[in-house]
CSV table of C-alpha atoms in Angstrom, one decimal:
chain,number,residue,atom,x,y,z
A,13,MET,CA,-18.0,5.7,-24.9
A,14,ARG,CA,-20.5,4.9,-22.0
A,15,THR,CA,-24.5,4.8,-24.2
A,16,HIS,CA,-27.1,6.6,-22.1
A,17,ARG,CA,-29.6,4.3,-20.9
A,18,TRP,CA,-32.0,2.7,-18.2
A,19,LEU,CA,-33.6,0.0,-17.6
A,20,HIS,CA,-36.5,-1.2,-15.5
A,21,ARG,CA,-37.7,-4.6,-13.9
A,22,LYS,CA,-40.3,-5.0,-11.6
A,23,VAL,CA,-41.6,-8.0,-10.1
A,24,ARG,CA,-44.9,-8.4,-7.5
A,25,LEU,CA,-44.5,-11.2,-4.8
A,26,PRO,CA,-48.0,-12.3,-3.5
A,27,ALA,CA,-45.6,-14.8,-0.7
A,28,LEU,CA,-41.5,-14.5,-0.5
A,29,LEU,CA,-42.2,-18.3,-0.8
A,30,VAL,CA,-44.1,-17.8,-4.5
A,31,ALA,CA,-41.2,-15.2,-5.0
A,32,ILE,CA,-38.0,-17.4,-4.2
A,33,ALA,CA,-39.6,-20.1,-6.2
A,34,SER,CA,-41.4,-18.6,-9.3
A,35,SER,CA,-39.7,-15.9,-9.8
A,36,GLY,CA,-37.3,-14.1,-7.5
A,37,LEU,CA,-36.8,-10.0,-7.8
A,38,LEU,CA,-34.4,-6.7,-7.7
A,39,ILE,CA,-36.7,-4.0,-6.5
A,40,THR,CA,-36.9,-0.4,-6.0
A,41,ALA,CA,-39.0,0.9,-3.3
A,42,VAL,CA,-39.5,4.8,-2.3
A,43,LEU,CA,-40.8,6.3,0.8
A,44,PRO,CA,-42.0,9.9,2.1
A,45,ALA,CA,-39.5,12.2,3.0
A,46,SER,CA,-39.6,11.7,6.2
A,47,PRO,CA,-39.5,7.7,6.9
A,48,ALA,CA,-40.6,5.9,9.7
A,49,ALA,CA,-36.9,4.8,11.5
A,50,ALA,CA,-38.0,1.0,10.8
A,51,SER,CA,-37.8,1.9,6.8
A,52,VAL,CA,-34.6,3.7,7.2
A,53,ALA,CA,-33.0,0.4,8.6
A,54,GLU,CA,-34.8,-2.1,6.0
A,55,GLU,CA,-33.1,0.4,3.4
A,56,ASN,CA,-29.8,0.4,4.8
A,57,ALA,CA,-29.8,-3.4,5.6
A,58,PHE,CA,-30.7,-3.5,1.6
A,59,VAL,CA,-27.6,-1.6,1.0
A,60,SER,CA,-25.5,-3.8,3.2
A,61,LEU,CA,-27.1,-7.1,1.1
A,62,ILE,CA,-26.4,-5.8,-1.8
A,63,ASN,CA,-23.2,-4.4,-1.2
A,64,ALA,CA,-22.2,-7.8,0.0
A,65,ASP,CA,-23.0,-9.7,-2.9
A,66,ARG,CA,-21.2,-7.4,-4.9
A,67,ALA,CA,-18.0,-8.0,-3.1
A,68,ALA,CA,-18.5,-11.3,-3.2
A,69,ALA,CA,-18.9,-10.8,-7.3
A,70,GLY,CA,-15.9,-8.7,-7.3
A,71,ALA,CA,-17.6,-5.9,-8.2
A,72,ARG,CA,-17.2,-2.4,-5.6
A,73,PRO,CA,-19.3,-1.1,-3.8
A,74,LEU,CA,-22.4,0.9,-4.6
A,75,ALA,CA,-22.6,4.2,-2.7
A,76,ALA,CA,-25.8,5.6,-1.6
A,77,MET,CA,-27.3,8.6,-2.7
A,78,GLY,CA,-29.6,10.9,-1.3
A,79,ASP,CA,-31.4,12.0,-4.2
A,80,LEU,CA,-31.9,8.8,-5.8
A,81,THR,CA,-32.8,7.5,-2.5
A,82,THR,CA,-35.3,10.2,-2.0
A,83,ALA,CA,-36.8,9.5,-5.4
A,84,ALA,CA,-36.7,5.5,-4.7
A,85,ARG,CA,-38.5,6.5,-1.4
A,86,GLY,CA,-41.3,8.8,-2.9
A,87,TRP,CA,-42.3,5.9,-5.7
A,88,SER,CA,-42.4,3.1,-3.0
A,89,ALA,CA,-44.6,5.8,-1.3
A,90,GLN,CA,-46.5,5.8,-4.7
A,91,MET,CA,-46.9,2.7,-5.3
A,92,ALA,CA,-47.9,1.1,-1.3
A,93,PRO,CA,-52.0,2.7,-1.3
A,94,THR,CA,-52.5,1.0,-4.2
A,95,GLY,CA,-51.4,-2.0,-3.6
A,96,THR,CA,-50.0,-2.1,-7.2
A,97,ILE,CA,-46.3,-2.4,-8.1
A,98,TRP,CA,-45.1,-0.4,-11.6
A,99,HIS,CA,-42.0,1.3,-13.3
A,100,SER,CA,-42.3,5.1,-12.9
A,101,THR,CA,-42.5,6.5,-16.5
A,102,THR,CA,-40.8,9.7,-15.5
A,103,TRP,CA,-38.0,8.3,-13.4
A,104,SER,CA,-35.0,8.3,-15.8
A,105,THR,CA,-35.8,12.8,-16.2
A,106,GLN,CA,-35.3,13.4,-12.6
A,107,PHE,CA,-31.7,13.1,-12.9
A,108,SER,CA,-29.3,14.8,-14.8
A,109,GLY,CA,-25.5,14.3,-15.7
A,110,TYR,CA,-25.6,10.3,-15.9
A,111,SER,CA,-24.5,7.4,-18.3
A,112,ALA,CA,-26.6,4.4,-17.2
A,113,ALA,CA,-29.5,4.2,-14.5
A,114,ALA,CA,-31.6,1.1,-13.4
A,115,GLN,CA,-34.7,0.6,-11.0
A,116,ASN,CA,-36.5,-2.7,-10.0
A,117,VAL,CA,-39.8,-2.4,-8.3
A,118,GLY,CA,-41.2,-5.0,-5.8
A,119,GLU,CA,-43.4,-6.3,-3.4
A,120,GLY,CA,-43.4,-9.2,-0.6
A,121,PRO,CA,-43.7,-9.8,3.2
A,122,GLU,CA,-41.5,-7.5,5.4
A,123,ASP,CA,-38.3,-9.8,4.8
A,124,VAL,CA,-35.1,-7.9,4.1
A,125,GLN,CA,-33.0,-10.7,3.6
A,126,GLY,CA,-35.5,-12.9,1.7
A,127,LEU,CA,-37.0,-10.4,0.1
A,128,HIS,CA,-32.6,-10.4,-1.3
A,129,THR,CA,-32.6,-13.3,-1.9
A,130,ALA,CA,-35.7,-13.6,-4.0
A,131,PHE,CA,-33.9,-10.6,-5.6
A,132,MET,CA,-30.8,-12.3,-6.0
A,133,ASN,CA,-32.6,-15.6,-7.6
A,134,SER,CA,-34.3,-13.3,-10.8
A,135,PRO,CA,-31.7,-13.3,-13.4
A,136,GLU,CA,-32.6,-10.0,-14.9
A,137,HIS,CA,-32.8,-8.0,-11.2
A,138,ARG,CA,-29.6,-9.9,-10.2
A,139,VAL,CA,-27.6,-8.3,-13.3
A,140,ASN,CA,-28.6,-4.6,-11.8
A,141,ILE,CA,-27.8,-5.5,-8.3
A,142,LEU,CA,-24.1,-6.5,-9.6
A,143,ASN,CA,-23.5,-4.4,-12.3
A,144,PRO,CA,-20.1,-3.2,-12.5
A,145,VAL,CA,-21.3,-0.2,-14.4
A,146,TYR,CA,-23.4,1.1,-11.3
A,147,SER,CA,-21.3,3.0,-8.4
A,148,GLU,CA,-24.7,4.7,-6.7
A,149,VAL,CA,-28.0,3.4,-5.8
A,150,GLY,CA,-30.9,4.5,-3.8
A,151,ILE,CA,-33.3,2.5,-1.9
A,152,GLY,CA,-36.8,2.9,-0.8
A,153,VAL,CA,-39.0,0.9,1.5
A,154,ALA,CA,-42.6,1.5,2.1
A,155,MET,CA,-45.4,-0.3,4.3
A,156,SER,CA,-48.7,-1.3,3.4
A,157,GLY,CA,-50.1,-3.4,6.2
A,158,VAL,CA,-47.9,-6.3,6.1
A,159,THR,CA,-46.6,-5.9,3.2
A,160,MET,CA,-43.5,-4.1,1.8
A,161,TYR,CA,-43.1,-2.2,-0.8
A,162,VAL,CA,-39.2,-1.4,-2.4
A,163,THR,CA,-37.7,0.3,-4.9
A,164,GLU,CA,-34.2,0.1,-5.5
A,165,ASP,CA,-32.1,3.1,-8.4
A,166,PHE,CA,-29.1,2.3,-9.6
A,167,ARG,CA,-27.1,5.1,-11.1
A,168,ASP,CA,-23.6,5.1,-12.8
A,169,PRO,CA,-23.1,9.3,-13.2
A,170,ASN,CA,-21.5,10.7,-16.5
A,171,ARG,CA,-17.9,10.2,-16.3
A,172,PRO,CA,-15.2,11.3,-18.9
A,173,ASP,CA,-14.2,8.6,-21.7
A,174,THR,CA,-11.3,6.7,-22.3
A,175,VAL,CA,-10.0,6.8,-26.1
A,176,GLY,CA,-7.3,5.2,-27.8
A,177,ALA,CA,-4.7,2.8,-26.4
A,178,ILE,CA,-5.5,4.5,-23.5
A,179,GLY,CA,-8.8,3.4,-23.6
A,180,ALA,CA,-7.8,-0.3,-25.0
A,181,HIS,CA,-5.1,-0.9,-22.2
A,182,TYR,CA,-8.0,0.3,-19.5
A,183,ASP,CA,-10.6,-2.0,-21.1
A,184,GLY,CA,-8.1,-4.9,-21.1
A,185,LEU,CA,-7.6,-4.5,-17.7
A,186,GLY,CA,-11.1,-4.8,-16.1
A,187,GLY,CA,-12.6,-1.0,-16.9
A,188,GLY,CA,-13.9,-0.1,-14.2
A,189,ALA,CA,-14.1,-2.9,-12.7
A,190,SER,CA,-10.2,-3.2,-12.5
A,191,LEU,CA,-8.2,-1.6,-9.8
A,192,LEU,CA,-8.1,1.7,-11.7
A,193,GLY,CA,-11.6,2.5,-10.8
A,194,TRP,CA,-13.5,5.2,-13.0
A,195,PRO,CA,-12.2,8.1,-15.4
A,196,THR,CA,-11.8,11.6,-13.0
A,197,THR,CA,-10.5,13.3,-16.0
A,198,SER,CA,-10.6,13.3,-19.7
A,199,GLU,CA,-7.3,12.1,-21.7
A,200,PHE,CA,-4.5,14.8,-21.8
A,201,PRO,CA,-2.2,16.0,-23.3
A,202,VAL,CA,2.0,15.7,-22.0
A,203,ALA,CA,4.9,16.7,-23.5
A,204,GLY,CA,6.0,13.4,-25.6
A,205,GLY,CA,2.5,11.9,-25.1
A,206,ALA,CA,-0.7,11.3,-22.6
A,207,GLY,CA,-2.3,10.9,-19.4
A,208,GLN,CA,-5.6,10.0,-17.3
A,209,HIS,CA,-6.4,9.7,-14.5
A,210,PHE,CA,-8.8,7.5,-12.4
A,211,ASP,CA,-10.2,6.8,-9.0
A,212,GLY,CA,-7.7,4.6,-8.2
A,213,GLY,CA,-4.3,6.0,-10.4
A,214,SER,CA,-3.6,7.2,-13.5
A,215,MET,CA,-2.5,5.6,-16.8
A,216,TYR,CA,0.0,7.5,-19.1
A,217,TRP,CA,1.3,7.0,-23.3
A,218,SER,CA,3.9,7.4,-25.0
A,219,PRO,CA,4.2,5.8,-28.4
A,220,ALA,CA,8.0,4.6,-27.2
A,221,THR,CA,6.4,3.0,-24.0
A,222,GLY,CA,2.5,2.8,-24.9
A,223,ALA,CA,-0.6,2.9,-22.3
A,224,GLN,CA,0.5,1.9,-18.8
A,225,GLU,CA,-1.1,1.9,-15.3
A,226,VAL,CA,1.0,3.6,-12.2
A,227,HIS,CA,-0.9,3.2,-9.2
A,228,GLY,CA,-0.7,3.1,-4.8
A,229,ALA,CA,2.8,4.5,-3.3
A,230,ILE,CA,4.8,4.0,-6.5
A,231,ARG,CA,2.0,6.9,-8.3
A,232,LEU,CA,2.6,8.8,-4.8
A,233,GLU,CA,6.4,8.1,-5.6
A,234,TRP,CA,6.5,9.3,-8.7
A,235,ALA,CA,4.0,12.2,-9.0
A,236,SER,CA,6.4,13.7,-6.0
A,237,ILE,CA,9.5,13.7,-8.3
A,238,GLY,CA,7.6,15.3,-11.5
A,239,TRP,CA,5.9,12.5,-13.2
A,240,GLU,CA,6.4,12.1,-17.0
A,241,ARG,CA,8.5,14.5,-16.7
A,242,SER,CA,10.8,13.7,-14.2
A,243,VAL,CA,14.2,11.2,-14.3
A,244,LEU,CA,12.1,8.2,-14.9
A,245,GLY,CA,10.2,9.8,-17.6
A,246,PHE,CA,6.9,7.7,-18.7
A,247,PRO,CA,6.1,3.8,-17.4
A,248,LEU,CA,7.2,1.1,-19.2
A,249,THR,CA,5.2,-1.6,-17.7
A,250,ASP,CA,2.1,-1.9,-14.9
A,251,GLU,CA,2.6,-1.9,-11.1
A,252,LEU,CA,3.8,-5.7,-10.9
A,253,GLY,CA,5.0,-7.9,-8.2
A,254,THR,CA,8.3,-8.6,-7.3
A,255,PRO,CA,9.6,-12.1,-7.6
A,256,ASP,CA,10.4,-12.4,-4.2
A,257,GLY,CA,6.7,-11.8,-3.7
A,258,VAL,CA,7.3,-9.3,-1.1
A,259,GLY,CA,7.6,-6.3,-3.0
A,260,ARG,CA,5.7,-4.4,-6.0
A,261,PHE,CA,7.4,-2.1,-9.0
A,262,ASN,CA,6.8,-0.4,-12.1
A,263,HIS,CA,9.7,0.1,-14.5
A,264,PHE,CA,9.7,3.4,-16.4
A,265,ALA,CA,11.7,4.9,-19.4
A,266,GLY,CA,14.7,6.3,-17.2
A,267,GLY,CA,14.6,3.9,-14.5
A,268,SER,CA,12.1,1.8,-11.9
A,269,ALA,CA,10.3,2.6,-8.5
A,270,TYR,CA,10.4,-0.4,-6.0
A,271,TRP,CA,8.4,-0.7,-3.3
A,272,THR,CA,7.5,-2.9,0.5
A,273,PRO,CA,5.6,-2.6,3.1
A,274,ALA,CA,8.7,-2.1,4.8
A,275,THR,CA,10.7,0.5,2.9
A,276,GLY,CA,8.0,2.1,1.1
A,277,ALA,CA,8.2,3.4,-2.3
A,278,HIS,CA,11.5,4.9,-4.0
A,279,GLU,CA,13.4,5.3,-7.1
A,280,VAL,CA,16.2,4.1,-8.7
A,281,HIS,CA,17.9,5.0,-11.9
A,282,GLY,CA,21.1,5.9,-13.8
A,283,ALA,CA,24.5,4.0,-13.4
A,284,ILE,CA,23.5,3.1,-9.5
A,285,ARG,CA,20.1,1.3,-11.4
A,286,ALA,CA,22.6,-0.8,-13.4
A,287,GLU,CA,24.5,-2.1,-10.6
A,288,TRP,CA,21.6,-3.0,-8.8
A,289,ALA,CA,20.4,-4.9,-11.3
A,290,ALA,CA,23.8,-6.8,-12.0
A,291,ILE,CA,23.8,-7.9,-8.5
A,292,GLY,CA,20.5,-9.0,-8.1
A,293,TRP,CA,17.9,-6.2,-7.9
A,294,GLU,CA,16.1,-7.0,-4.6
A,295,ARG,CA,17.1,-10.6,-4.2
A,296,SER,CA,20.8,-9.3,-3.8
A,297,ALA,CA,22.2,-8.4,-0.8
A,298,ILE,CA,21.5,-5.0,0.2
A,299,GLY,CA,17.7,-5.5,-1.1
A,300,TYR,CA,15.3,-2.6,-2.1
A,301,PRO,CA,16.2,1.0,-2.0
A,302,LEU,CA,15.5,3.0,1.0
A,303,THR,CA,15.7,6.4,-0.5
A,304,ASP,CA,15.5,7.8,-4.2
A,305,GLU,CA,19.0,8.4,-5.6
A,306,LEU,CA,20.7,11.8,-3.4
A,307,GLY,CA,23.6,13.9,-4.2
A,308,THR,CA,26.5,13.3,-1.7
A,309,PRO,CA,27.8,16.1,0.3
A,310,ASP,CA,31.1,16.3,-0.8
A,311,GLY,CA,29.0,17.5,-4.5
A,312,VAL,CA,30.9,15.2,-6.6
A,313,GLY,CA,28.7,11.6,-5.9
A,314,ARG,CA,25.5,10.3,-6.4
A,315,PHE,CA,24.0,7.2,-4.0
A,316,ASN,CA,20.4,5.1,-3.2
A,317,HIS,CA,20.3,3.7,0.3
A,318,PHE,CA,19.1,0.5,0.5
A,319,ALA,CA,17.5,-2.1,3.0
A,320,GLY,CA,20.7,-3.8,3.1
A,321,GLY,CA,23.6,-2.1,2.0
A,322,SER,CA,24.2,1.2,-0.5
A,323,VAL,CA,25.5,2.2,-3.9
A,324,TYR,CA,27.2,5.0,-4.6
A,325,TRP,CA,28.6,6.6,-7.9
A,326,THR,CA,31.1,9.0,-9.4
A,327,PRO,CA,32.3,9.9,-12.6
A,328,ALA,CA,35.6,8.4,-12.1
A,329,THR,CA,34.6,5.6,-9.9
A,330,GLY,CA,31.2,4.1,-11.1
A,331,ALA,CA,28.7,2.8,-9.5
A,332,HIS,CA,29.6,0.0,-6.6
A,333,GLU,CA,27.5,-1.5,-3.8
A,334,VAL,CA,28.8,-1.6,-0.2
A,335,HIS,CA,27.2,-3.6,2.3
A,336,GLY,CA,27.7,-5.0,6.2
A,337,ALA,CA,30.5,-5.1,8.1
A,338,ILE,CA,32.3,-3.3,5.4
A,339,ARG,CA,30.1,-0.7,4.8
A,340,SER,CA,29.5,-0.1,9.0
A,341,VAL,CA,33.2,0.7,9.4
A,342,TRP,CA,33.2,2.9,5.8
A,343,ALA,CA,30.2,4.8,7.8
A,344,ALA,CA,31.9,5.2,10.8
A,345,ARG,CA,35.2,6.8,9.2
A,346,GLY,CA,33.0,9.6,7.4
A,347,TRP,CA,31.7,7.2,4.0
A,348,GLU,CA,33.2,9.0,1.3
A,349,THR,CA,34.2,12.4,3.3
A,350,GLY,CA,36.8,9.9,5.0
A,351,GLY,CA,40.0,8.7,3.9
A,352,LEU,CA,39.3,6.1,2.1
A,353,GLY,CA,36.9,7.9,-0.2
A,354,TYR,CA,34.4,6.7,-2.4
A,355,PRO,CA,33.9,2.3,-3.9
A,356,THR,CA,35.8,1.5,-6.9
A,357,SER,CA,35.1,-2.2,-6.5
A,358,ASP,CA,31.9,-4.3,-5.0
A,359,GLU,CA,32.6,-6.4,-1.9
A,360,TYR,CA,34.7,-9.5,-3.1
A,361,SER,CA,35.8,-12.5,-1.7
A,362,VAL,CA,39.1,-13.1,-0.6
A,363,PRO,CA,40.9,-15.5,1.4
A,364,GLY,CA,39.7,-16.0,4.7
A,365,GLY,CA,36.7,-13.2,3.8
A,366,ARG,CA,35.3,-10.2,2.2
A,367,ARG,CA,36.6,-7.1,0.5
A,368,SER,CA,35.8,-3.7,-0.9
A,369,ASP,CA,38.2,-1.5,-2.5
A,370,PHE,CA,37.9,2.1,-2.3
A,371,ALA,CA,39.6,5.4,-3.9
A,372,HIS,CA,42.0,5.3,-1.2
A,373,GLY,CA,42.7,1.8,0.1
A,374,SER,CA,40.4,-1.0,1.1
A,375,LEU,CA,38.6,-2.6,4.1
A,376,THR,CA,38.9,-6.3,4.5
A,377,TRP,CA,36.5,-8.1,6.5
A,378,SER,CA,38.2,-11.5,8.4
A,379,ALA,CA,35.4,-14.4,9.2
A,380,SER,CA,37.7,-15.9,11.4
A,381,THR,CA,37.2,-12.5,13.7
A,382,ASP,CA,34.6,-10.8,12.1
A,383,GLN,CA,37.1,-7.5,12.3
A,384,VAL,CA,37.5,-5.5,9.6
A,385,THR,CA,41.0,-4.2,8.4
A,386,SER,CA,42.0,-1.4,6.5
A,387,GLY,CA,44.6,-1.7,3.6
A,388,ARG,CA,46.4,-0.2,0.4
């Protein structure tokens, strides 16, 4: 649960070197409604420097917001003629719908990089610049002679809270600084559990699976087949890297979804998943899935194609893999609708080659001739 708060920080710099050596600063500034082009460029430069330092610290970039920028410009313009810096006593009331905000003000020689460095050298101002809670900023710059007055207004807009198991897991992943980013919805009920959406993904919970995150292409795949109402059900794991270092996956209560840059994200479930797991998952001869599970044209079986082969299943034959030259010949003869029918074995070794058995025969590959022959 976020608390409503806003913080003031101010620094006055008689000269840049004094500022860097003595205090450093994080500054907010305000300009008139129609700032000079040079001031706009300086404001943009401050935003760029802030976001570069946030990136180095692992924080997401701040978005420059028009209302914050207008307020920051106005405040800097108010300070500049006086030769004094102070914080607005009404700044926090100018905006609604925020959960956290901060304002830094300062002055110094007209040197954006120098002032920003001074800000970063001041611990309390640095906190505002790097605080992962904030997601929005407004910079205002006003000049009085050769002195630059700067206001930096930071804000985190009101966002839905996270609670319970989803909130605990979200916090454990890093909260708003995690790959999920900030919540975009409150927690909502679904049959058998709950879910919540975020900038960068979703998190779902059920009593049996706990709270797990799903994001990216795997989340899109899961959503396309029906979320938790699909054959996969609720996620059992967060997204993880595969042992071969190539892909990513989530396991679900009813199956798995695997992704690589080359194959995209596809689900595997049931007896076909069990077969694929038995032969070594993505490190097996057939590699990563190329399709979701599909029905066969004859209406009897089910299959997934993989990068290096296929797995076919029927109630009568069970699930078996077919790959390499044997699969090529079987495909050329019409797959399961050809004379051989469905596979009844995985490929296995025989003297001089490899073989797969089918409902109506077998195919054998010869290592010496690289040819595939039929048998009964």
